[in-house]
Short mmCIF file of C-alpha atoms and ligand atoms in Angstrom, two decimals:
data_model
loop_
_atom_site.label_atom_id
_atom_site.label_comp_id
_atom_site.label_asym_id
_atom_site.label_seq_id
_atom_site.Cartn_x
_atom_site.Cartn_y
_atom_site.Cartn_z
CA UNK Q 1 0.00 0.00 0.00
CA UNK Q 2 1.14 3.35 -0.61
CA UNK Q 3 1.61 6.23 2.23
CA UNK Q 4 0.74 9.08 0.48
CA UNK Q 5 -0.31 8.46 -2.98
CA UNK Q 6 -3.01 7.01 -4.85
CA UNK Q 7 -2.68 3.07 -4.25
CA UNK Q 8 -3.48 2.41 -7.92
CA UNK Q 9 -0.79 4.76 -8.96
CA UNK Q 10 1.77 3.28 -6.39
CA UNK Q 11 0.69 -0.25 -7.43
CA UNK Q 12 1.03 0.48 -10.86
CA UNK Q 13 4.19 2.42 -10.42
CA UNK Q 14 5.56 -0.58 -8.98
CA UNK Q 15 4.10 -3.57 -11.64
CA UNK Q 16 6.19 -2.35 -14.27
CA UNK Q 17 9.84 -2.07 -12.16
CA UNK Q 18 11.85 -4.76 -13.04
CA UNK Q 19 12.22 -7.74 -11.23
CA UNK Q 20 14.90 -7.54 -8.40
CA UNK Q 21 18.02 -10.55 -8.21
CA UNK Q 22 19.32 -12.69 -5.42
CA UNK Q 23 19.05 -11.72 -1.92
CA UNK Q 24 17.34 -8.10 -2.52
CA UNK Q 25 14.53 -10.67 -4.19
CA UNK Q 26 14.63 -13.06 -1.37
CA UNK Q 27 14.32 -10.33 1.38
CA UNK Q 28 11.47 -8.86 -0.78
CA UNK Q 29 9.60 -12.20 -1.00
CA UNK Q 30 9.81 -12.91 2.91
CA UNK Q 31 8.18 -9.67 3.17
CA UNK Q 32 5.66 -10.27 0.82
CA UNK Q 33 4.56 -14.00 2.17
CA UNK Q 34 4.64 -11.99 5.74
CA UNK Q 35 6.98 -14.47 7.29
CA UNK Q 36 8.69 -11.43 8.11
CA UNK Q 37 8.36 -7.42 8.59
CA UNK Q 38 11.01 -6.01 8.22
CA UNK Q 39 11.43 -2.07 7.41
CA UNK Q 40 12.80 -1.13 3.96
CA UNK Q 41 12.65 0.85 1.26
CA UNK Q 42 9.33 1.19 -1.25
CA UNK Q 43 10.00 0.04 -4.85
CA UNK Q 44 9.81 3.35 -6.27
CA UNK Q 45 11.99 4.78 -3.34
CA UNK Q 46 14.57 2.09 -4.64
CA UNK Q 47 14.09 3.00 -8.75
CA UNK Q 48 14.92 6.78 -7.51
CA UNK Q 49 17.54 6.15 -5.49
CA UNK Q 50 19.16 4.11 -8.89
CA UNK Q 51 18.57 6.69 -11.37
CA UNK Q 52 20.73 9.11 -8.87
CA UNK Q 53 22.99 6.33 -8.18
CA UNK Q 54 23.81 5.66 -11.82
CA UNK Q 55 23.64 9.33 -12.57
CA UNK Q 56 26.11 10.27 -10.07
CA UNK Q 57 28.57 7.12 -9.49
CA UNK Q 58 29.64 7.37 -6.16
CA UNK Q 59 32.85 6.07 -4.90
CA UNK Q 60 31.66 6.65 -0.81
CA UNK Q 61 28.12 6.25 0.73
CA UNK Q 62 26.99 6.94 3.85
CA UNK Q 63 23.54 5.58 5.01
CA UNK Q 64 21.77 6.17 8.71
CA UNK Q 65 19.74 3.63 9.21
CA UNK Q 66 20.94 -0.11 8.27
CA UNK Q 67 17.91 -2.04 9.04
CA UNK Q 68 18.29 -5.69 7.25
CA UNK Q 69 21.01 -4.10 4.67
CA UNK Q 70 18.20 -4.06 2.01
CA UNK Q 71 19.07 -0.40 0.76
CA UNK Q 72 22.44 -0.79 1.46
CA UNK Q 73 22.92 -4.21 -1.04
CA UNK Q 74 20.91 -2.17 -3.62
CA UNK Q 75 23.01 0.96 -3.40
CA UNK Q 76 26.20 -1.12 -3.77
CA UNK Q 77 25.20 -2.01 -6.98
CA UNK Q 78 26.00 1.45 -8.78
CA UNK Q 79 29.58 2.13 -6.72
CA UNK Q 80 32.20 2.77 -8.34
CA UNK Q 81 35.10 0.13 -8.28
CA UNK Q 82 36.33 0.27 -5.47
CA UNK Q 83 33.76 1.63 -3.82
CA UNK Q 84 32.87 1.76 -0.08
CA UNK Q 85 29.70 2.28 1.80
CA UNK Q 86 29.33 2.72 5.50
CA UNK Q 87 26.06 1.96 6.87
CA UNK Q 88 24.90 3.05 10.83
CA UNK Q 89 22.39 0.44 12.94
CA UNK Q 90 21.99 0.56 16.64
CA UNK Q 91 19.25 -2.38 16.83
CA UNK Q 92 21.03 -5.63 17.31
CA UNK Q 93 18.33 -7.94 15.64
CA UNK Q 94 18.90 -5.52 12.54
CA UNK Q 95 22.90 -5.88 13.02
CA UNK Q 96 22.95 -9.65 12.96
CA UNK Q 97 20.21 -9.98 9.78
CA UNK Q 98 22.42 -7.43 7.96
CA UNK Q 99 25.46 -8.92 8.41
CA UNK Q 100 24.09 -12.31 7.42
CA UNK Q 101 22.42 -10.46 3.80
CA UNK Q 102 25.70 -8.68 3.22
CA UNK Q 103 27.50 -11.72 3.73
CA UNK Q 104 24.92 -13.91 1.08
CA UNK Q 105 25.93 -11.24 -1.37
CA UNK Q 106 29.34 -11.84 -0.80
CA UNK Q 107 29.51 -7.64 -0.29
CA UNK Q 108 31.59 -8.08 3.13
CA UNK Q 109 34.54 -5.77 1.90
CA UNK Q 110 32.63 -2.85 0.75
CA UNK Q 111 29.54 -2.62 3.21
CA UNK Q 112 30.83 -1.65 6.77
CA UNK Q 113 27.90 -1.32 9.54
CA UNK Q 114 28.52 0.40 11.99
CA UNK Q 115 27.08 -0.76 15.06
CA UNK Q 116 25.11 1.80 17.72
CA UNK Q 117 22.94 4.56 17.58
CA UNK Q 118 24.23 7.51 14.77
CA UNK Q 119 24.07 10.18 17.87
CA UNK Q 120 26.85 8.86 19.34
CA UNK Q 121 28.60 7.65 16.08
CA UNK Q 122 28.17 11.10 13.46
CA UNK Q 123 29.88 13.20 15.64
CA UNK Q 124 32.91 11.01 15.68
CA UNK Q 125 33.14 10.24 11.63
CA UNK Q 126 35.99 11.89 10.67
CA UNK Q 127 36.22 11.26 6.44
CA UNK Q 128 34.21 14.06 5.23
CA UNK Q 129 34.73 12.85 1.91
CA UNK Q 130 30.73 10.82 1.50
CA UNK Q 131 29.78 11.58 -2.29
CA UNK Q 132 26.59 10.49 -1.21
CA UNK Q 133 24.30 9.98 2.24
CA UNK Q 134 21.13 8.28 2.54
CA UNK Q 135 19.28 9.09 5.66
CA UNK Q 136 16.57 6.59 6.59
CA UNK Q 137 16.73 5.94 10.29
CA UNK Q 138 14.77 8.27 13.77
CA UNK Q 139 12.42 10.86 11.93
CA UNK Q 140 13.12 13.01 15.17
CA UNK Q 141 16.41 13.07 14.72
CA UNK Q 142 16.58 14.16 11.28
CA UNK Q 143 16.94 17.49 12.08
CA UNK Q 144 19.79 16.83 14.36
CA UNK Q 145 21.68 14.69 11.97
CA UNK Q 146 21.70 17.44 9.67
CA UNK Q 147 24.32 19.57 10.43
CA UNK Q 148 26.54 16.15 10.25
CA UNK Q 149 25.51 14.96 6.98
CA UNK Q 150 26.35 18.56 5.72
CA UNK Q 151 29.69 18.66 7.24
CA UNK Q 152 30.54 14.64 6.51
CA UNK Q 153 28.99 15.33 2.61
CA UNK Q 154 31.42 16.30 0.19
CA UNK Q 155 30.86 19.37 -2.01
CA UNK Q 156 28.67 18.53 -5.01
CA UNK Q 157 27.18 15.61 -2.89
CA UNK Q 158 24.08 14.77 -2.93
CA UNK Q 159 21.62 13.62 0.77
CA UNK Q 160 18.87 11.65 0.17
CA UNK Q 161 16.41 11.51 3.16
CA UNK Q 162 13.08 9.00 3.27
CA UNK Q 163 9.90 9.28 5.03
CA UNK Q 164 9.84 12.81 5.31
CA UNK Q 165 6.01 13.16 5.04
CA UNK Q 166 5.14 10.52 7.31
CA UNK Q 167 1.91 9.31 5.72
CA UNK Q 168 0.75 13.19 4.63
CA UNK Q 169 0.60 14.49 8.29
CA UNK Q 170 3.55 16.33 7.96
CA UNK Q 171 2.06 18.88 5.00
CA UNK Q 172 -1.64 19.04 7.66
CA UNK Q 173 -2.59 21.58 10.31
CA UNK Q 174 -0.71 20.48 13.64
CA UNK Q 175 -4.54 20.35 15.05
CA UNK Q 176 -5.79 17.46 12.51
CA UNK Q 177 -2.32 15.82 13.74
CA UNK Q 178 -2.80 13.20 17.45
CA UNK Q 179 -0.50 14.94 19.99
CA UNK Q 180 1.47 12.03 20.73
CA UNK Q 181 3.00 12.83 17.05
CA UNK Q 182 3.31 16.33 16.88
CA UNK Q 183 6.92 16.35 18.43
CA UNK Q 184 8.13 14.03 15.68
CA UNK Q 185 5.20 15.94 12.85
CA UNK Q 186 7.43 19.59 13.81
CA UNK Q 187 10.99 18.13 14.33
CA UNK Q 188 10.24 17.01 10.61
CA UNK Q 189 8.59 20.39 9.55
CA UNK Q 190 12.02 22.18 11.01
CA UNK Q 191 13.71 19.43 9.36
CA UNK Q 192 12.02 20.51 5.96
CA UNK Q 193 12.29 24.17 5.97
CA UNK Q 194 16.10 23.92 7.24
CA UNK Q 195 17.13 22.15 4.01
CA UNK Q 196 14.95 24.26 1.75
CA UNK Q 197 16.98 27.72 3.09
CA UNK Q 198 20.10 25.91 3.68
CA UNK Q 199 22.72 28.51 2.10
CA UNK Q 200 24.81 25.16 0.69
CA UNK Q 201 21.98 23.28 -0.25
CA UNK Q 202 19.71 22.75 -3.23
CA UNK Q 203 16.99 20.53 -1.97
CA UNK Q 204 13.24 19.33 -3.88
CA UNK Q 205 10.61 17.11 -1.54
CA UNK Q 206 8.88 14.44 -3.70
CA UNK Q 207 5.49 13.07 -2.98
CA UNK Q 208 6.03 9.48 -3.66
CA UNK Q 209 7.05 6.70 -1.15
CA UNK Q 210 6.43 8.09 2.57
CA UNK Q 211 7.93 11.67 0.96
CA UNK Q 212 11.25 11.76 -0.65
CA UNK Q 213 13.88 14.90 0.30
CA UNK Q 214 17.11 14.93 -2.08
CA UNK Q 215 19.47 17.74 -1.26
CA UNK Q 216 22.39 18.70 -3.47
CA UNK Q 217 25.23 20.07 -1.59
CA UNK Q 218 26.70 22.97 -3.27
CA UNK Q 219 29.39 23.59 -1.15
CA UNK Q 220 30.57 27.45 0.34
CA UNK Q 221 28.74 29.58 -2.32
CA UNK Q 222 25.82 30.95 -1.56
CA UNK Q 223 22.61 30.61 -3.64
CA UNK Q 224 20.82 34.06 -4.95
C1 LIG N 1 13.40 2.32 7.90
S1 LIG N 1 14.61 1.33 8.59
C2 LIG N 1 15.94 1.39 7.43
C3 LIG N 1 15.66 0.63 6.17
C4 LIG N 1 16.86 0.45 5.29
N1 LIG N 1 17.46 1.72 4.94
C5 LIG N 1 16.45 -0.28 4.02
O1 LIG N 1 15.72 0.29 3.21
O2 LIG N 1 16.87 -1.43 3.85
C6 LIG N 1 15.26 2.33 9.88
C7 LIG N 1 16.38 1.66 10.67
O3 LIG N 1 17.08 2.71 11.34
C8 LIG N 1 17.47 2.25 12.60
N2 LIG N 1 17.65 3.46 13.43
C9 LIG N 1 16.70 4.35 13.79
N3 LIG N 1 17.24 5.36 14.46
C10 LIG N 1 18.56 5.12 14.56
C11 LIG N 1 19.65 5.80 15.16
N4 LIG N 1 19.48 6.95 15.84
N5 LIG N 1 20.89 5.26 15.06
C12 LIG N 1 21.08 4.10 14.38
N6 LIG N 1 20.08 3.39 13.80
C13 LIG N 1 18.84 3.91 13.88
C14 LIG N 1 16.32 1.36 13.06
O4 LIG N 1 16.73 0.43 14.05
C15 LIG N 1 15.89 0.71 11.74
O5 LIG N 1 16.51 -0.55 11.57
#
């Protein structure tokens, strides 16, 4: 089901992908026949993030938010040789079902996870050399991971953050929104209009998936 779109558009949308190999397919099906539930990324959240991925060719990747190593797998697909991505989990049931998938794909020497929660690892990453960053992990803490994924991304890099819309209640009236999410609803709102008048970024919000930010980082200039 879709989270913000028509369901016959996201169903449709998603028909005419084409079909996904080895273990991305197998963690797909297990989802599908519900014998599990894990969290990953929506089909046409994964087509985007391989259009940019091809466009751009990254050699380093950065991703918040591990889970099963779904997104991770798929990103590693459209590295350049070479390549390396590092990817942050602090939920050991994700840690050891990531590792395994990585490991199935044989992709042990170029997907590092990084085990513990990204509060306590971002501000001790020291390469600030990530062509590209996919953020995926705490909605709440978007806005706090920003400043790192600004000062981590290289110039001309690109951040790619999911689920910024959280089902649509992020664009409605904070009254048609339960209180128990409002902390999270304005955390992502800040979140939102921080990137939009960022002076060194370039940043569009798409309304597919769960809402789709991509940020380009244009490095010290400022934008007119
Ligand atoms: C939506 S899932 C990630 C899905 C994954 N990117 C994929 O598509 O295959 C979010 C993951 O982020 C992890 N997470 C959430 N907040 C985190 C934090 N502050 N530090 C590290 N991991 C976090 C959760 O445990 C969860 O496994």
């Amino acid at each position: 089901m879709s989270e913000i779109n028509y369901d016959y558009i996201a169903q449709y949308i998603r028909a005419i992908r084409p079909e996904s190999q080895g273990i991305l397919k197998e963690i797909e099906l297990k989802l599908a026949n519900n014998e599990e539930s894990w969290p990953i990324i929506k089909p046409e959240v994964a087509s985007f993030l391989q259009v940019l991925l091809s466009l751009q060719k990254p050699y380093k990747i950065l991703e918040i938010g591990t889970a099963v190593g779904y997104s991770s797998i798929l990103m590693s697909q459209y590295l350049q040789p070479g390549g390396k991505i590092i990817t942050i989990e602090r939920f050991d049931l994700m840690q050891r079902q990531a590792k395994s998938n990585i490991k199935k794909a044989n992709l042990q020497d170029t997907i590092t996870i990084l085990e513990g929660n990204a509060s306590d690892i971002l501000p001790n990453l020291e390469d600030k050399d990530f062509d590209f960053i996919f953020m995926d992990c705490a909605k709440g803490q978007y806005i706090n991971f920003l400043p790192h994924c600004i000062r981590l991304l290289k110039d001309d890099g690109i951040l790619v953050t999911d689920n910024v819309l959280h089902k649509g209640a992020v664009a409605k009236s904070k009254y048609l929104v339960p209180r128990r999410q409002r902390t999270t609803h304005t955390r992502l709102r800040e979140f939102l209009y921080e990137i939009n008048h960022h002076p060194q970024l370039i940043s569009a919000v798409l309304p597919f998936g769960d809402g789709l930010a991509v940020s380009h980082k244009i490095g010290g200039k400022n934008i007119e």
